[in-house]
mmCIF file with all atom_site columns, C-alpha atoms and ligand atoms in Angstrom:
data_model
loop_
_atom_site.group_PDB
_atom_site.id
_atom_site.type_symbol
_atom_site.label_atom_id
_atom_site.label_alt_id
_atom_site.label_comp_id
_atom_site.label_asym_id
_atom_site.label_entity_id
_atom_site.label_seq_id
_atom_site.pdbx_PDB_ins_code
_atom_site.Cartn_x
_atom_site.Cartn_y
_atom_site.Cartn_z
_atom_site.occupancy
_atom_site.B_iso_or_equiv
_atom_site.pdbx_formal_charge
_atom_site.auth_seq_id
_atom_site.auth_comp_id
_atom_site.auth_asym_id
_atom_site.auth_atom_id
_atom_site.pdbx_PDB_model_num
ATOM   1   C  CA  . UNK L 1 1   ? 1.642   -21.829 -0.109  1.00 85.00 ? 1391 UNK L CA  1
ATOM   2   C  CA  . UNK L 1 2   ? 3.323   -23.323 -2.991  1.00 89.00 ? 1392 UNK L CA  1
ATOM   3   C  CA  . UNK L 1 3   ? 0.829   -26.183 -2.788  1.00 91.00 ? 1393 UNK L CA  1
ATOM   4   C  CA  . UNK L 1 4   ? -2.146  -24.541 -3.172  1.00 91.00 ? 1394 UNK L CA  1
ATOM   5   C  CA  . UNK L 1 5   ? -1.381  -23.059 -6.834  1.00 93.00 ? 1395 UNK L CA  1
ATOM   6   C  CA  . UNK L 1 6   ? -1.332  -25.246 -10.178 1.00 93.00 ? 1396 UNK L CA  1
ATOM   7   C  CA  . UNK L 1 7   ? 2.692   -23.766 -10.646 1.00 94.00 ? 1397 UNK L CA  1
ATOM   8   C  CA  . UNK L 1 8   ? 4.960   -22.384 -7.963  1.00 94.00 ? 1398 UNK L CA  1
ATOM   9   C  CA  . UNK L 1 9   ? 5.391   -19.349 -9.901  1.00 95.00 ? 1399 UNK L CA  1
ATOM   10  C  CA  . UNK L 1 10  ? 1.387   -18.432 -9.056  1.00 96.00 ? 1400 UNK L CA  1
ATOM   11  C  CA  . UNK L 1 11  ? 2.245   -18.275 -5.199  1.00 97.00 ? 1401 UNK L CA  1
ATOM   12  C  CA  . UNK L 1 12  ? 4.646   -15.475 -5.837  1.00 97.00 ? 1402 UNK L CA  1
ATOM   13  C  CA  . UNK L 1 13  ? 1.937   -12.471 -5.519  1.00 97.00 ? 1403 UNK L CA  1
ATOM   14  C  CA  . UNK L 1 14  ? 0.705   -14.007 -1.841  1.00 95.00 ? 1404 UNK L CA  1
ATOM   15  C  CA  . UNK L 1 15  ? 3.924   -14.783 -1.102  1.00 96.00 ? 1405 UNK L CA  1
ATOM   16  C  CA  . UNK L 1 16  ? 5.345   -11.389 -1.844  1.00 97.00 ? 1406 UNK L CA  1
ATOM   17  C  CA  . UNK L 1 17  ? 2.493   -9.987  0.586   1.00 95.00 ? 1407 UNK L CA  1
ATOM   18  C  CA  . UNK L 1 18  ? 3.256   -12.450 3.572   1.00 94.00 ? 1408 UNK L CA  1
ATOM   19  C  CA  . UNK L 1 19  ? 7.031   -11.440 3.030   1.00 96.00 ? 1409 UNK L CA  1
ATOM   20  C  CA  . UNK L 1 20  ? 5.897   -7.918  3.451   1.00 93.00 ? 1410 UNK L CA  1
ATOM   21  C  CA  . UNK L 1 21  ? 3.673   -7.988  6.376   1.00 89.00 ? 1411 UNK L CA  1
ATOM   22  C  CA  . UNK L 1 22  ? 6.471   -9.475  7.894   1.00 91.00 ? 1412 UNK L CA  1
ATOM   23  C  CA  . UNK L 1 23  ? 9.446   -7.798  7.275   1.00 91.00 ? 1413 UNK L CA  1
ATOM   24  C  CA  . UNK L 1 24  ? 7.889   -4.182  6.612   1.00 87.00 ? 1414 UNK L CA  1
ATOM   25  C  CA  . UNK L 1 25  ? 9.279   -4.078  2.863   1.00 93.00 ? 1415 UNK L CA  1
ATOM   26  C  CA  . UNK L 1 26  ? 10.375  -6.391  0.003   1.00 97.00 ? 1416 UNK L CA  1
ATOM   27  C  CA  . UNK L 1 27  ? 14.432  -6.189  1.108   1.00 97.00 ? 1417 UNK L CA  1
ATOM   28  C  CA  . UNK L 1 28  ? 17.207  -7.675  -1.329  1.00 97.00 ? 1418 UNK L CA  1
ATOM   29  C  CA  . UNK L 1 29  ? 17.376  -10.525 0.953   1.00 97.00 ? 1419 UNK L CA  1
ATOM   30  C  CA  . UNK L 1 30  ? 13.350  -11.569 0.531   1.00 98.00 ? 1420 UNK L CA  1
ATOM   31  C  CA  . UNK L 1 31  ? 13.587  -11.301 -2.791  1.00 98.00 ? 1421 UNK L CA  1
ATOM   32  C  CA  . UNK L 1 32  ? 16.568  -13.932 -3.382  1.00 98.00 ? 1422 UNK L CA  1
ATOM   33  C  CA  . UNK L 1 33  ? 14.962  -16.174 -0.612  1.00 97.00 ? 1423 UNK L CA  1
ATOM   34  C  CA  . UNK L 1 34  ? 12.000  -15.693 -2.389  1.00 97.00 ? 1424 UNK L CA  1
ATOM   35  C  CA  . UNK L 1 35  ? 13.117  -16.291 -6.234  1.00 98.00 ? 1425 UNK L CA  1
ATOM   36  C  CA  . UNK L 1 36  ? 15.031  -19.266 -5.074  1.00 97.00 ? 1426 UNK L CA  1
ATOM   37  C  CA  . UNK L 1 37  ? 12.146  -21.179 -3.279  1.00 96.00 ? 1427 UNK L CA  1
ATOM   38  C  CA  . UNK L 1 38  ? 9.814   -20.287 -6.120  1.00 97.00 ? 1428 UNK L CA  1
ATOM   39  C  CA  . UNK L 1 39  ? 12.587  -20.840 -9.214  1.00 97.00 ? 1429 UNK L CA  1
ATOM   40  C  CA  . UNK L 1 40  ? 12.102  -17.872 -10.724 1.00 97.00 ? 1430 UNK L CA  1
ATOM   41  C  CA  . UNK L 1 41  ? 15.065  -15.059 -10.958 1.00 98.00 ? 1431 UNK L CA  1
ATOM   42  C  CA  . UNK L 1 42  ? 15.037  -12.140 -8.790  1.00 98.00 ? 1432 UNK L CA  1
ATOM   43  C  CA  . UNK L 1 43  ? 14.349  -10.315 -11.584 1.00 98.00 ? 1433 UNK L CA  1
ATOM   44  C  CA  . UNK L 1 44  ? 11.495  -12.391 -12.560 1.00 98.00 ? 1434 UNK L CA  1
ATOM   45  C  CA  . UNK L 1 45  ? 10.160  -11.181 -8.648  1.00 98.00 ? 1435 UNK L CA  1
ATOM   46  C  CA  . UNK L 1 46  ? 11.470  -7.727  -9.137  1.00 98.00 ? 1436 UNK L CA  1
ATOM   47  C  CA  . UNK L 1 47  ? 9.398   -7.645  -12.175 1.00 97.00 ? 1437 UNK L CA  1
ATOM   48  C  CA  . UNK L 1 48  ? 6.576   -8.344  -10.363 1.00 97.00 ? 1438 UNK L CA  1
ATOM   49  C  CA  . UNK L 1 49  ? 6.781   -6.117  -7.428  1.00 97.00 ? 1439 UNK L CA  1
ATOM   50  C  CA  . UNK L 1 50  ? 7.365   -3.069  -10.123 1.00 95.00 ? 1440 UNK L CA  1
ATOM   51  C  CA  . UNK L 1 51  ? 3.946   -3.877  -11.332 1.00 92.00 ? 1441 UNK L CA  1
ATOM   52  C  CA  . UNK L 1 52  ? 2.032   -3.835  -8.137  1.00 89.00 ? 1442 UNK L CA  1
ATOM   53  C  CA  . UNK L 1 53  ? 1.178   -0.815  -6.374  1.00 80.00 ? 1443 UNK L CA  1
ATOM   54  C  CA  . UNK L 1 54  ? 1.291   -2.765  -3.295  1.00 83.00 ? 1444 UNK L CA  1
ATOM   55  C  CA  . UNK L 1 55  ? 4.581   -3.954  -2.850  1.00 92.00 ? 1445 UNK L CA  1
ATOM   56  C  CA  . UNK L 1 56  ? 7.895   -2.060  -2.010  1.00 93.00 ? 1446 UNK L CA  1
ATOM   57  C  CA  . UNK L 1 57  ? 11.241  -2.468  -1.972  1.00 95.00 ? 1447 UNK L CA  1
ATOM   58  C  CA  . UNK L 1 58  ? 11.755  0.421   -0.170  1.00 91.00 ? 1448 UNK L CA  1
ATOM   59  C  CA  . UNK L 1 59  ? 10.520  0.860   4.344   1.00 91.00 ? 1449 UNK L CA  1
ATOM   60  C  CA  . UNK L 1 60  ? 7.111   2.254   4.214   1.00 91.00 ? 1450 UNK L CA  1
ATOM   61  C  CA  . UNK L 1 61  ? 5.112   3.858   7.798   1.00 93.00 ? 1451 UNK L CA  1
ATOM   62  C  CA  . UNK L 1 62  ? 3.621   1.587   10.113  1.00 91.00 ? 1452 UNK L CA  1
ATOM   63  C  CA  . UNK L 1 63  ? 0.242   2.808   8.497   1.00 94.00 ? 1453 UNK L CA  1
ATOM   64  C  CA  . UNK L 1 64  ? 0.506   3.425   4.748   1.00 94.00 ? 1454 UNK L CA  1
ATOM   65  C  CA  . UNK L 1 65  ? -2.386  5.926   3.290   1.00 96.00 ? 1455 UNK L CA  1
ATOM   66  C  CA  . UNK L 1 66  ? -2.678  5.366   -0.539  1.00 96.00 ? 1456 UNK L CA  1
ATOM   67  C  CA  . UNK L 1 67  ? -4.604  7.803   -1.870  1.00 97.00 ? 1457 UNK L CA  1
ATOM   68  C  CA  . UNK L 1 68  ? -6.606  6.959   -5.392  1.00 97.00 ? 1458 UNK L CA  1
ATOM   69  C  CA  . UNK L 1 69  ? -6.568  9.870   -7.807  1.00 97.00 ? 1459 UNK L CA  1
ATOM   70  C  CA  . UNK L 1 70  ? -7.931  8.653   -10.702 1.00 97.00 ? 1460 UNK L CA  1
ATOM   71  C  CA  . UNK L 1 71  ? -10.963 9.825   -12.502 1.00 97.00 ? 1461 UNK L CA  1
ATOM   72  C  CA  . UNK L 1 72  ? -14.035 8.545   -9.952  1.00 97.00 ? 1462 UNK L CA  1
ATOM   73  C  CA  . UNK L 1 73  ? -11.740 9.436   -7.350  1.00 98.00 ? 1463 UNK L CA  1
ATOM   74  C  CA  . UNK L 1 74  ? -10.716 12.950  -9.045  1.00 97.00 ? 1464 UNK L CA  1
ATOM   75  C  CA  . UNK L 1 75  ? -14.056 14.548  -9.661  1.00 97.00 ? 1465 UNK L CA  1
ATOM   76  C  CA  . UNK L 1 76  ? -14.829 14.098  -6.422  1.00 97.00 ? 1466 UNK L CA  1
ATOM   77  C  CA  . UNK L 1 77  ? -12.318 15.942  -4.697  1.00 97.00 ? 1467 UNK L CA  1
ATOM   78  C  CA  . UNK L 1 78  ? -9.045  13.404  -4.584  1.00 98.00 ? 1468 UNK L CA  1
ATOM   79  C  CA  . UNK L 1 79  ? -6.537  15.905  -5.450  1.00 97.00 ? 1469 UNK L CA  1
ATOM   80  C  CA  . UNK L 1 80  ? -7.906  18.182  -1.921  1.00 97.00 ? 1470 UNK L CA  1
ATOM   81  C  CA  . UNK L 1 81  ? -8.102  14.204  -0.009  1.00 98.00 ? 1471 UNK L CA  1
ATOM   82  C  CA  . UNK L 1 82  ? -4.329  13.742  -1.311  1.00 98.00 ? 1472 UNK L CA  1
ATOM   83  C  CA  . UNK L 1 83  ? -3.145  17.218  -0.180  1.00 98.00 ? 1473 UNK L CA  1
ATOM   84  C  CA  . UNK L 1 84  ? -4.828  17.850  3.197   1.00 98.00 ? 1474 UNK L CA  1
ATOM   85  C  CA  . UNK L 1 85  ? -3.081  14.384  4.418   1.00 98.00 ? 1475 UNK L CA  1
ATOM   86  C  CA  . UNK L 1 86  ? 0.317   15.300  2.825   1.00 98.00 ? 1476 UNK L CA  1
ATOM   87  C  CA  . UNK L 1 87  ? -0.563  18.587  5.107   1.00 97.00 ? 1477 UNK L CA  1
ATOM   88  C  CA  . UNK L 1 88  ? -1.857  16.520  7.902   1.00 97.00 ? 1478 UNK L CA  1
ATOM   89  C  CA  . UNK L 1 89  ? 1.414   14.165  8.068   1.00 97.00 ? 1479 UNK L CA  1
ATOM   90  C  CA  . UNK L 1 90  ? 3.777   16.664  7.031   1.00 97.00 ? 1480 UNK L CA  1
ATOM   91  C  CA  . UNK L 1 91  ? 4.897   14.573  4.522   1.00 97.00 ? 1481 UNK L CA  1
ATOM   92  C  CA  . UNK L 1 92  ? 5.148   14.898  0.432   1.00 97.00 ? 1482 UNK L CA  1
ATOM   93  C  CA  . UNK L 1 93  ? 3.890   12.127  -1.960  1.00 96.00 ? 1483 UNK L CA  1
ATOM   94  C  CA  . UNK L 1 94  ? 5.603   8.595   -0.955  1.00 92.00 ? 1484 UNK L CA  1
ATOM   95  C  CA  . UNK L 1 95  ? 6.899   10.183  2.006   1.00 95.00 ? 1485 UNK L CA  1
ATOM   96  C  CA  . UNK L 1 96  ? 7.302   8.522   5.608   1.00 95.00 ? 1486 UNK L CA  1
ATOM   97  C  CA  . UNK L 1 97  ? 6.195   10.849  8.906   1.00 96.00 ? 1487 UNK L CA  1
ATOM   98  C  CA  . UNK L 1 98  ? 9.761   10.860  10.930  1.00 95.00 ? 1488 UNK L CA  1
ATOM   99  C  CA  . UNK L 1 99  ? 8.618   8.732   13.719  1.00 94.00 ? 1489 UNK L CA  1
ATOM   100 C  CA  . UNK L 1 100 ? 7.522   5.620   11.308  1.00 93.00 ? 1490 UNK L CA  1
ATOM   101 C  CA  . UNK L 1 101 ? 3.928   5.964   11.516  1.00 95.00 ? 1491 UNK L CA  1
ATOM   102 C  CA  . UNK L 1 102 ? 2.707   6.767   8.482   1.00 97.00 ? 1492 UNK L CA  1
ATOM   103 C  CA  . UNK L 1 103 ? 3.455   6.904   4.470   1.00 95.00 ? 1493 UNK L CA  1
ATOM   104 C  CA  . UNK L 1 104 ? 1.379   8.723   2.376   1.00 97.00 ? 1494 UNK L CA  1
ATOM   105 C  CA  . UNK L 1 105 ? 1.362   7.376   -1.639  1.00 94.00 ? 1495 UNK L CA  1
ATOM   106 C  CA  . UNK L 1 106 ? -0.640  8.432   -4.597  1.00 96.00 ? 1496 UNK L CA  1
ATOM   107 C  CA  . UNK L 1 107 ? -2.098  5.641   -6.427  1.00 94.00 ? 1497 UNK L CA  1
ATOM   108 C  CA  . UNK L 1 108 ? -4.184  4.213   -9.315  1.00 92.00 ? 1498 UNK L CA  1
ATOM   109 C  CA  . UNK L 1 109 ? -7.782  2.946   -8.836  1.00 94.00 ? 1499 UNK L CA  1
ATOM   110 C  CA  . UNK L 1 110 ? -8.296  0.768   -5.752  1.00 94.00 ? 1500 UNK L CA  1
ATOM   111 C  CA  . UNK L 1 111 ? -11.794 -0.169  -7.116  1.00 95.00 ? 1501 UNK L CA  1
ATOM   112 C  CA  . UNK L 1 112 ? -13.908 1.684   -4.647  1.00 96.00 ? 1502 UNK L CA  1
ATOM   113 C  CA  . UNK L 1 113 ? -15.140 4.343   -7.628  1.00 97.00 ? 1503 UNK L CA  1
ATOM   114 C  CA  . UNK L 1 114 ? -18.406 3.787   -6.604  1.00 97.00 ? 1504 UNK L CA  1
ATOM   115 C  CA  . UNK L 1 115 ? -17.521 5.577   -3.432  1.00 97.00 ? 1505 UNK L CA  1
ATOM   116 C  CA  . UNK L 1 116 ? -15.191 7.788   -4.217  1.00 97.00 ? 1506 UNK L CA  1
ATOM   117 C  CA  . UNK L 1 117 ? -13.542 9.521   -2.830  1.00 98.00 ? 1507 UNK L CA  1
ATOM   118 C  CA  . UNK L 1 118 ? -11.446 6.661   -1.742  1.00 98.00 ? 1508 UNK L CA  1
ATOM   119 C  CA  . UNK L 1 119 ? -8.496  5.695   0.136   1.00 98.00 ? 1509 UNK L CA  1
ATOM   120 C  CA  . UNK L 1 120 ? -6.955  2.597   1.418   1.00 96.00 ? 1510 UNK L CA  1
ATOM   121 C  CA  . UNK L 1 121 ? -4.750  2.471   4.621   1.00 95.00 ? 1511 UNK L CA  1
ATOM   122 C  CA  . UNK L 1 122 ? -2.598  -0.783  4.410   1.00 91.00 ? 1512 UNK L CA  1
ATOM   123 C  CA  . UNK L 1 123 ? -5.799  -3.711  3.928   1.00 89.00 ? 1513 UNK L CA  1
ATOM   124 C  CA  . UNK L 1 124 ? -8.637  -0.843  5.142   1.00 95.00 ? 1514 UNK L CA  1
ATOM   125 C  CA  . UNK L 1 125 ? -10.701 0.530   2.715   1.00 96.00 ? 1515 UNK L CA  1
ATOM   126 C  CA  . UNK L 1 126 ? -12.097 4.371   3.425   1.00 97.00 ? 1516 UNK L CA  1
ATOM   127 C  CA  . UNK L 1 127 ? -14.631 5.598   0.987   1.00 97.00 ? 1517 UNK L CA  1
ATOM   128 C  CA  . UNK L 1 128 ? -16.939 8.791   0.477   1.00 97.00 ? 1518 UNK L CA  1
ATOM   129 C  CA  . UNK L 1 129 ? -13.793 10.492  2.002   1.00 98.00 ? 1519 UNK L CA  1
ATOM   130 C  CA  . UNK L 1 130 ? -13.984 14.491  3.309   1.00 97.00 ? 1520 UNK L CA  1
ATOM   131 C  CA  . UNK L 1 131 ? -10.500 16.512  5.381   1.00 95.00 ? 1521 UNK L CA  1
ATOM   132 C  CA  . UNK L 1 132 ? -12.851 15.921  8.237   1.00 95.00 ? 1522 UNK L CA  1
ATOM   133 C  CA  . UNK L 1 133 ? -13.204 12.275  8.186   1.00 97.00 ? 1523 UNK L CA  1
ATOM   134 C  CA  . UNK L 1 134 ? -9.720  12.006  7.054   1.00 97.00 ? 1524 UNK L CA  1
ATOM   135 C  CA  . UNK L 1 135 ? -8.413  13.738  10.099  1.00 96.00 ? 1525 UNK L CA  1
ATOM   136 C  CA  . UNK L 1 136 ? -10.424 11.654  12.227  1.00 96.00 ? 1526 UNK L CA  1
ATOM   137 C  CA  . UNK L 1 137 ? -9.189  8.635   10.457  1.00 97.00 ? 1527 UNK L CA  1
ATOM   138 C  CA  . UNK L 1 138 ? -5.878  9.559   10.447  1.00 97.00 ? 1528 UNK L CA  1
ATOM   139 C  CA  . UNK L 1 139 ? -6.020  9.903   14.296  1.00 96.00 ? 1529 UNK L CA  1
ATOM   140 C  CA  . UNK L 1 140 ? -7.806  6.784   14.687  1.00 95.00 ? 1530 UNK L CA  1
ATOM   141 C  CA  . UNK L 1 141 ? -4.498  4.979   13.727  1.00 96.00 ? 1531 UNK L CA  1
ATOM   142 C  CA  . UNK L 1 142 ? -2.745  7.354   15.302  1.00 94.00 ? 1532 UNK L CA  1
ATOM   143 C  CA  . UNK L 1 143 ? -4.704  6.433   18.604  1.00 92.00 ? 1533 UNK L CA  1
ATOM   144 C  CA  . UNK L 1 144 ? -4.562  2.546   18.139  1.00 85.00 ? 1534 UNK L CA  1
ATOM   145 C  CA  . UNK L 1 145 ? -0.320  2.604   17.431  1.00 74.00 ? 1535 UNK L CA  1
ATOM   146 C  CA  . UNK L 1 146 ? 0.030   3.476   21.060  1.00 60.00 ? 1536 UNK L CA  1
ATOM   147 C  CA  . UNK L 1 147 ? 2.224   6.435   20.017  1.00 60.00 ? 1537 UNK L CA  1
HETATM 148 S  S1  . LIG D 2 .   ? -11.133 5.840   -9.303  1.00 78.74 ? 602  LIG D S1  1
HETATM 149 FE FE1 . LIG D 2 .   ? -10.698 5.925   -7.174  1.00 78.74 ? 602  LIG D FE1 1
HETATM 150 S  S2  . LIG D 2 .   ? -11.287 3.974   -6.503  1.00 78.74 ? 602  LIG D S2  1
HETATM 151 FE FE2 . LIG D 2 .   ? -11.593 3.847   -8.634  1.00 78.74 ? 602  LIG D FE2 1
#
């Protein structure tokens, strides 16, 4: 990738993400493989991945429901979105379902306000969102992981 950008330290965001669709999370190990191909410090990339909503250090679900809350998002009914899938998955805010499946997060504008509610579900938006298309959502993925 490093190429394709004026300085190496511009491939770090796309970089980060390939990392992470790969592995599952941003581990110790990706980040020093990561800082040293790019020459930057791992605290330069930690830095980074503090900053974006997107990336984790941490294992997330297979399928991981962020949940926008702010103010589009809010006066339309977020706060009910965000707690009928923490009841739907059985799981709190930036929790993991036991079997791996899913994470449920609370996050910051996605820019979908135009149709919000809104929700995102790894690189799949999900807009004008009610429980009932969330549960049928929800099960889609749950359907299409073969578990
Ligand atoms: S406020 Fe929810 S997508 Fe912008």
């Amino acid at each position: 990738m490093v190429p394709h950008y004026p300085t190496k330290r511009s491939a770090l965001v796309p970089t980060l993400l390939y990392a992470q669709d790969e592995v599952g999370f941003l581990s110790d190990e990706v980040i020093g493989e990561i800082a040293g191909r790019l020459d930057l410090t791992e605290l330069e990339v930690r830095n980074v991945i503090s900053y974006y909503s997107m990336l984790t250090t941490k294992p997330r679900g297979k399928f991981n429901v962020q949940v926008c809350t702010n103010i589009s998002c809010l006066v339309r009914g977020a706060e009910d979105i965000l707690r009928h899938c923490s009841k739907r998955l059985g799981v709190p805010n930036k929790g993991t379902t036991p079997d791996g499946l899913f994470s449920l997060e609370e996050v910051e504008c996605i820019g979908a306000c135009s149709w919000a509610p809104a929700a995102q579900v790894n690189y799949d938006f999900h807009e004008n969102l009610s429980v009932e298309k969330v549960d049928a959502i929800l099960e889609g993925y749950r359907r299409g992981s073969g578990i």
